XYZ file of C-alpha atoms in Angstrom:
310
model
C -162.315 -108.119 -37.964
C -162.350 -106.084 -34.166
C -159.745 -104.420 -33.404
C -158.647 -107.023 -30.675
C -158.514 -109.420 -33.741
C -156.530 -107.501 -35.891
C -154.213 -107.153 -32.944
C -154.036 -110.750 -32.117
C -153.001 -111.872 -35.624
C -150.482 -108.758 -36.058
C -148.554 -110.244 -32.667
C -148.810 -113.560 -33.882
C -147.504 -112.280 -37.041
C -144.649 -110.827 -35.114
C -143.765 -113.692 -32.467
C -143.495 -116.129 -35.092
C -140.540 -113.157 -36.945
C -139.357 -112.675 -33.726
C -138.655 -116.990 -32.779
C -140.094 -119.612 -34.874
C -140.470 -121.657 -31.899
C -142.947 -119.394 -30.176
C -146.917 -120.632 -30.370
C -149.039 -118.427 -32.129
C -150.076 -115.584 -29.587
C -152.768 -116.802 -27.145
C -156.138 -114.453 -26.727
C -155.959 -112.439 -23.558
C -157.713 -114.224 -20.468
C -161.071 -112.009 -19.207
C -160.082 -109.646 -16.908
C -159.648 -105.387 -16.884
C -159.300 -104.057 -20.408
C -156.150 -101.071 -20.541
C -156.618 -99.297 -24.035
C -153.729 -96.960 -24.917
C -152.819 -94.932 -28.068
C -149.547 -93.934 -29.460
C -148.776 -90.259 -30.884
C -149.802 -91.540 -34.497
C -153.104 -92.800 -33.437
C -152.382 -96.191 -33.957
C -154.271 -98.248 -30.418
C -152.819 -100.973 -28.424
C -154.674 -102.913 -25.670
C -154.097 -105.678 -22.723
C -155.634 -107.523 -20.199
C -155.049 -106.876 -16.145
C -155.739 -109.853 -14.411
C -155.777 -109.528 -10.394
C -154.928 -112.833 -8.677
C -154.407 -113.215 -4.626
C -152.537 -116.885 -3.161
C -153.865 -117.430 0.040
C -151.337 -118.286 2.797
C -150.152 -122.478 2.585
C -150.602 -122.383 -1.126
C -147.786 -123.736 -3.707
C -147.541 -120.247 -5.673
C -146.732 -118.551 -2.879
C -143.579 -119.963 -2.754
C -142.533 -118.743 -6.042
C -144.666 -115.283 -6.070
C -145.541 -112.425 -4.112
C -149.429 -113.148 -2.951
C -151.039 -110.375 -4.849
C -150.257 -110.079 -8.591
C -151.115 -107.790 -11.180
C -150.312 -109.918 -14.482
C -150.940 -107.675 -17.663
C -151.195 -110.095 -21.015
C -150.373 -107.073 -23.898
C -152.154 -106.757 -27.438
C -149.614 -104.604 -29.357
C -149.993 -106.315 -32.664
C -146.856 -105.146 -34.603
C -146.303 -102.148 -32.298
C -142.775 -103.615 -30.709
C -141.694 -101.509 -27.530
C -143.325 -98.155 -28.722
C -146.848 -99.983 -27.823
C -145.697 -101.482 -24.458
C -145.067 -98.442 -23.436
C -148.112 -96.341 -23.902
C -149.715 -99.474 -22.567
C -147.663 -99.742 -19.207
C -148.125 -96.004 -18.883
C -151.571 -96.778 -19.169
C -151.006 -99.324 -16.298
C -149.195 -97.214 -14.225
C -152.081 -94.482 -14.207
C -154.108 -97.770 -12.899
C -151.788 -98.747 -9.798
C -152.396 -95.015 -9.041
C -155.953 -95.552 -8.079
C -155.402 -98.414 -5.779
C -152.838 -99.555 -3.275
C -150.810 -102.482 -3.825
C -149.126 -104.132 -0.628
C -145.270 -105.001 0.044
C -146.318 -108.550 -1.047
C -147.015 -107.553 -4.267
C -145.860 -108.090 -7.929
C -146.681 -106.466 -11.445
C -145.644 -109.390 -14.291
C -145.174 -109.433 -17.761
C -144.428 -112.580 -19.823
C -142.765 -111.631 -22.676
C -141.095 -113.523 -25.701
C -137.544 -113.923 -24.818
C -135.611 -112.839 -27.866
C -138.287 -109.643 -28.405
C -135.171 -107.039 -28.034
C -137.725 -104.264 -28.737
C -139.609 -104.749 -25.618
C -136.401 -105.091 -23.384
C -136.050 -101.439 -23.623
C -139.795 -100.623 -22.504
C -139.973 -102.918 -19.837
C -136.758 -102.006 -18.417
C -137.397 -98.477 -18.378
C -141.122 -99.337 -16.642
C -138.681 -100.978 -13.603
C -139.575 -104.287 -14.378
C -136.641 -106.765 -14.252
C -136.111 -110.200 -16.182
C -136.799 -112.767 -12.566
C -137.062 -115.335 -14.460
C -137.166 -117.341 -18.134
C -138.771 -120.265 -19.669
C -136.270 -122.518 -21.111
C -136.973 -125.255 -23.797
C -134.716 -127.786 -24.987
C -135.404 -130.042 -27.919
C -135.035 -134.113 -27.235
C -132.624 -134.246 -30.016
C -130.348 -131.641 -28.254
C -126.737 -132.503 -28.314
C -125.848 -132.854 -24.030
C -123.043 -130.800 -22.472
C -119.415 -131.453 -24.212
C -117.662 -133.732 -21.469
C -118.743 -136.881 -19.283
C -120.083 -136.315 -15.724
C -117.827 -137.555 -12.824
C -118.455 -141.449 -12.028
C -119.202 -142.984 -9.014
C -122.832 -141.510 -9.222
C -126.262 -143.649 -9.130
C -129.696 -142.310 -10.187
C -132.332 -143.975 -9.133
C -136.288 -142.952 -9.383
C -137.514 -142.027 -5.921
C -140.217 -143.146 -4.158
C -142.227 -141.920 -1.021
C -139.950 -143.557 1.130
C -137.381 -140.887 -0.207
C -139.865 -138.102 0.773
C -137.697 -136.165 4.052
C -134.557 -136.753 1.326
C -136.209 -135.510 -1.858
C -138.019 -132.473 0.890
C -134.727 -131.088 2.168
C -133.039 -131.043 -1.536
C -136.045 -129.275 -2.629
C -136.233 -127.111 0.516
C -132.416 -126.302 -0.377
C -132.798 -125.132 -3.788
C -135.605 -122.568 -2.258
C -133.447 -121.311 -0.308
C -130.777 -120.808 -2.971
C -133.501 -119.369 -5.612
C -134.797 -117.199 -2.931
C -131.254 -115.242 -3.469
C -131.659 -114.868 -6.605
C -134.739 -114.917 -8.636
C -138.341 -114.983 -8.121
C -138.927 -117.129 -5.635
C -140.113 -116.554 -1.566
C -139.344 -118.063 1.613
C -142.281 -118.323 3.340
C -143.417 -119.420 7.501
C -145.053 -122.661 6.478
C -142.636 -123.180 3.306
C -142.044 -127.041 4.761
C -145.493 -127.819 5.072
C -146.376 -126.368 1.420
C -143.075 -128.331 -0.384
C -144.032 -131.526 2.059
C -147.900 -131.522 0.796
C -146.757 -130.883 -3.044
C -144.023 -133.455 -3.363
C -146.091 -135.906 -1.258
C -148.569 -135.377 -4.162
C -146.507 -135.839 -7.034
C -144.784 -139.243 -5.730
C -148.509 -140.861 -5.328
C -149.432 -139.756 -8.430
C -145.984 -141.492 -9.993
C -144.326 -138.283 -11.664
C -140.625 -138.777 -12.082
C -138.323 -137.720 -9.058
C -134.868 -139.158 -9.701
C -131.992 -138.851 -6.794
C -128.477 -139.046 -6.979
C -126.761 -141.192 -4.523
C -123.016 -141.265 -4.010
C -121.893 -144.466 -1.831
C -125.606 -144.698 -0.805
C -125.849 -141.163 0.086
C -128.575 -138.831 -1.605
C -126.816 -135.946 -3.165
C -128.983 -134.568 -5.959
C -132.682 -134.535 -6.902
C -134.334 -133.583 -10.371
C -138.047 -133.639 -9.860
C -139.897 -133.695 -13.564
C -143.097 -134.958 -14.904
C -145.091 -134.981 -18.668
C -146.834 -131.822 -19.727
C -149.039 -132.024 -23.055
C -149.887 -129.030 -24.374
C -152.778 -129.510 -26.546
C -155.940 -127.185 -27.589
C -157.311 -125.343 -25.052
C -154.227 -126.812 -22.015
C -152.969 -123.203 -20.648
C -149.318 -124.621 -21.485
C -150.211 -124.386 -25.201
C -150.003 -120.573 -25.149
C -146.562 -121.163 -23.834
C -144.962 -124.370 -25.799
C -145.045 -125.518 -29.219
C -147.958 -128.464 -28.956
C -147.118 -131.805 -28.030
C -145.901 -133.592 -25.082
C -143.369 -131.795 -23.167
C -141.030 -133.045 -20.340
C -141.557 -130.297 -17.309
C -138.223 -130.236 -14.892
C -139.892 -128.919 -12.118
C -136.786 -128.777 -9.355
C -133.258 -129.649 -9.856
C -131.043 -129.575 -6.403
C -127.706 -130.622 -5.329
C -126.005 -130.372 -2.519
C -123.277 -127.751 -2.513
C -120.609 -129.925 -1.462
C -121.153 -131.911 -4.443
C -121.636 -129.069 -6.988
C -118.972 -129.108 -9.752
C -118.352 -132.696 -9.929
C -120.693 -133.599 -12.454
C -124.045 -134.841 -10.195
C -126.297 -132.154 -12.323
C -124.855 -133.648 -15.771
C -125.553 -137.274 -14.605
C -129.096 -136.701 -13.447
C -130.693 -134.594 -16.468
C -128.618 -137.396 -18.412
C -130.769 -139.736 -17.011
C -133.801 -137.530 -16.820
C -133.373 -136.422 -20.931
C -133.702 -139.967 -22.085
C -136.317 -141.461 -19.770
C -138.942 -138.539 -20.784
C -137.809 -139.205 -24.192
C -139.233 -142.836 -23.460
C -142.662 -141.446 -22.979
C -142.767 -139.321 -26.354
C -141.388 -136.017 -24.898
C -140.703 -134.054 -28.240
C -138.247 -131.969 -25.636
C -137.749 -130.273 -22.034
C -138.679 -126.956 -20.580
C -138.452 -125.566 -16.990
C -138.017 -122.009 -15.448
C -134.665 -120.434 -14.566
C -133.693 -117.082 -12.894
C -131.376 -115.598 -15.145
C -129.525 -113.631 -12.383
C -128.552 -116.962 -10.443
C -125.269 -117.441 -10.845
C -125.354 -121.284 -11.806
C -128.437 -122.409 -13.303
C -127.712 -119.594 -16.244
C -124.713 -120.785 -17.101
C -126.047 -124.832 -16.417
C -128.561 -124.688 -18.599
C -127.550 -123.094 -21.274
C -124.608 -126.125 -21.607
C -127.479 -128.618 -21.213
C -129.055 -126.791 -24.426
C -132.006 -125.127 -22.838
C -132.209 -121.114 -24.513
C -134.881 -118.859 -23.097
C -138.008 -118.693 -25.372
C -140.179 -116.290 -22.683
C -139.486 -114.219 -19.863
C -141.184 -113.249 -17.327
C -140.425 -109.795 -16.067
C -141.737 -108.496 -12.766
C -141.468 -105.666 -10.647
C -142.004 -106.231 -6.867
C -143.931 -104.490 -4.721
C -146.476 -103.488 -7.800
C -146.478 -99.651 -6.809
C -142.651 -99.641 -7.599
C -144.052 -99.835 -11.592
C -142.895 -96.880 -12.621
């Protein structure tokens, strides 16, 4: 077996003691190799992977344009081998010059305490998790307030579904990973335009006819060789891409009501459960989330601009 090998089953070994839901550990996409050894010999490795959003493009909302994404090897090595390997990395951002738009990111499994150490210590700082929540999760304890209607949208909704959207931006923006950006109307316009044609589920909440929440979702199957099967147990998933209410109606139960809604109908088209991203320094969705039954199974770490690695 190479040594790559040996290192590939050793992590899988050690995500699946680390969370049982975790899919075995993916191989590393091509890209720079970073070799590193610790004081007892024993080698680690990782893949560098360079990637540049041009200006008008959907990741740019939710990532600084140039990114430095290492994918580890460590095997069994816990935080002792991420850290020979991001002072490996380190030594590489030395050689070039990243720009203020500019991000290193690790995705990392969530409940891996080992590595919180290492990365932490490298500057990197937890911007954001992957949540999952099984379709057989018990909801939040208590009803949501009445008076609330959820209806799918459609592209007559789009300027209502745009500015909920463009609202939650502007919230995350505060406090997580994402970036407000010059042409950040045209970019959310062209996307959700997209994913009403296409029929992906976009449910509003309307109070006496007025739109005061949005949960934008849609069906993600994560079978062999789908890049979301290196992140999600296999099987079809329900993705909640956006969830946005207005602030005067935060608190009296439009969230609850809508992922109600949204929980069951995926559930209808064989979702075996739910994921979507969170920032776990914003001050709502960590604590929402958690009471809809969602629990962080990665995180993605970052540290932006990439020369601030240290």
């Amino acid at each position: 077996m190479s040594v790559a090998g040996a290192l590939l089953q050793a992590q899988t070994a050690w995500f699946e003691f680390v969370d049982r839901s975790l899919p075995p550990a993916a191989p590393p996409p091509d890209g720079d190799v970073l070799t590193a050894a610790l004081p007892d010999g024993e080698r680690v490795a990782g893949v560098l992977v360079r990637d540049r959003y041009e200006a008008g493009t959907a990741p740019t909302l939710w990532s600084a344009r140039e990114v430095w994404e290492l994918h580890p090897l460590v095997g069994a090595a816990g935080g002792a081998g991420l850290d020979v390997l991001l002072r490996e990395w380190r030594r590489v951002l030395d050689r070039l010059t990243p720009g203020p738009d500019s991000a290193c990111v690790v995705t990392w499994p969530s409940r891996d305490a080992q590595a919180v150490r290492a990365l932490l210590a490298h500057g990197f700082a937890p911007l954001s998790s992957l949540a999952v929540r099984q379709a057989s999760a018990d909801p939040e304890v208590g009803g949501p307030a009445g008076g609330t209607a959820v209806r799918l949208a459609t592209m007559r909704d789009l300027d209502v579904a745009l500015e909920l959207e463009l609202a939650e931006l502007a919230y995350s923006a505060l406090v997580g990973a994402a970036v407000r950006r010059p042409d950040e109307r045209a970019v959310k316009r062209a996307a959700l335009s997209r994913h009403l044609e296409q029929g992906d589920p976009i449910w509003l909440a309307e109070r006496d006819g007025v739109p005061v929440g949005l949960a934008h979702c849609r069906l993600v199957d994560a079978g062999p060789g789908a890049v979301s099967a290196t992140r999600l147990p296999a099987g079809r998933w329900g993705y909640v891409n956006c969830v946005s209410v207005r602030p005067e109606a935060r608190g009296t139960g439009v969230g609850r009501r809508l992922m109600a809604v949204a929980h069951a109908e995926l559930a209808t088209y064989g979702a075996l459960g739910t994921f979507l991203y969170y920032n776990p320094p914003n001050p709502l969705a960590s604590v929402f989330w958690a009471r809809q039954g969602y629990r962080p199974l990665w995180t993605i770490w970052e540290v932006r601009p990439a020369g601030a690695l240290r």
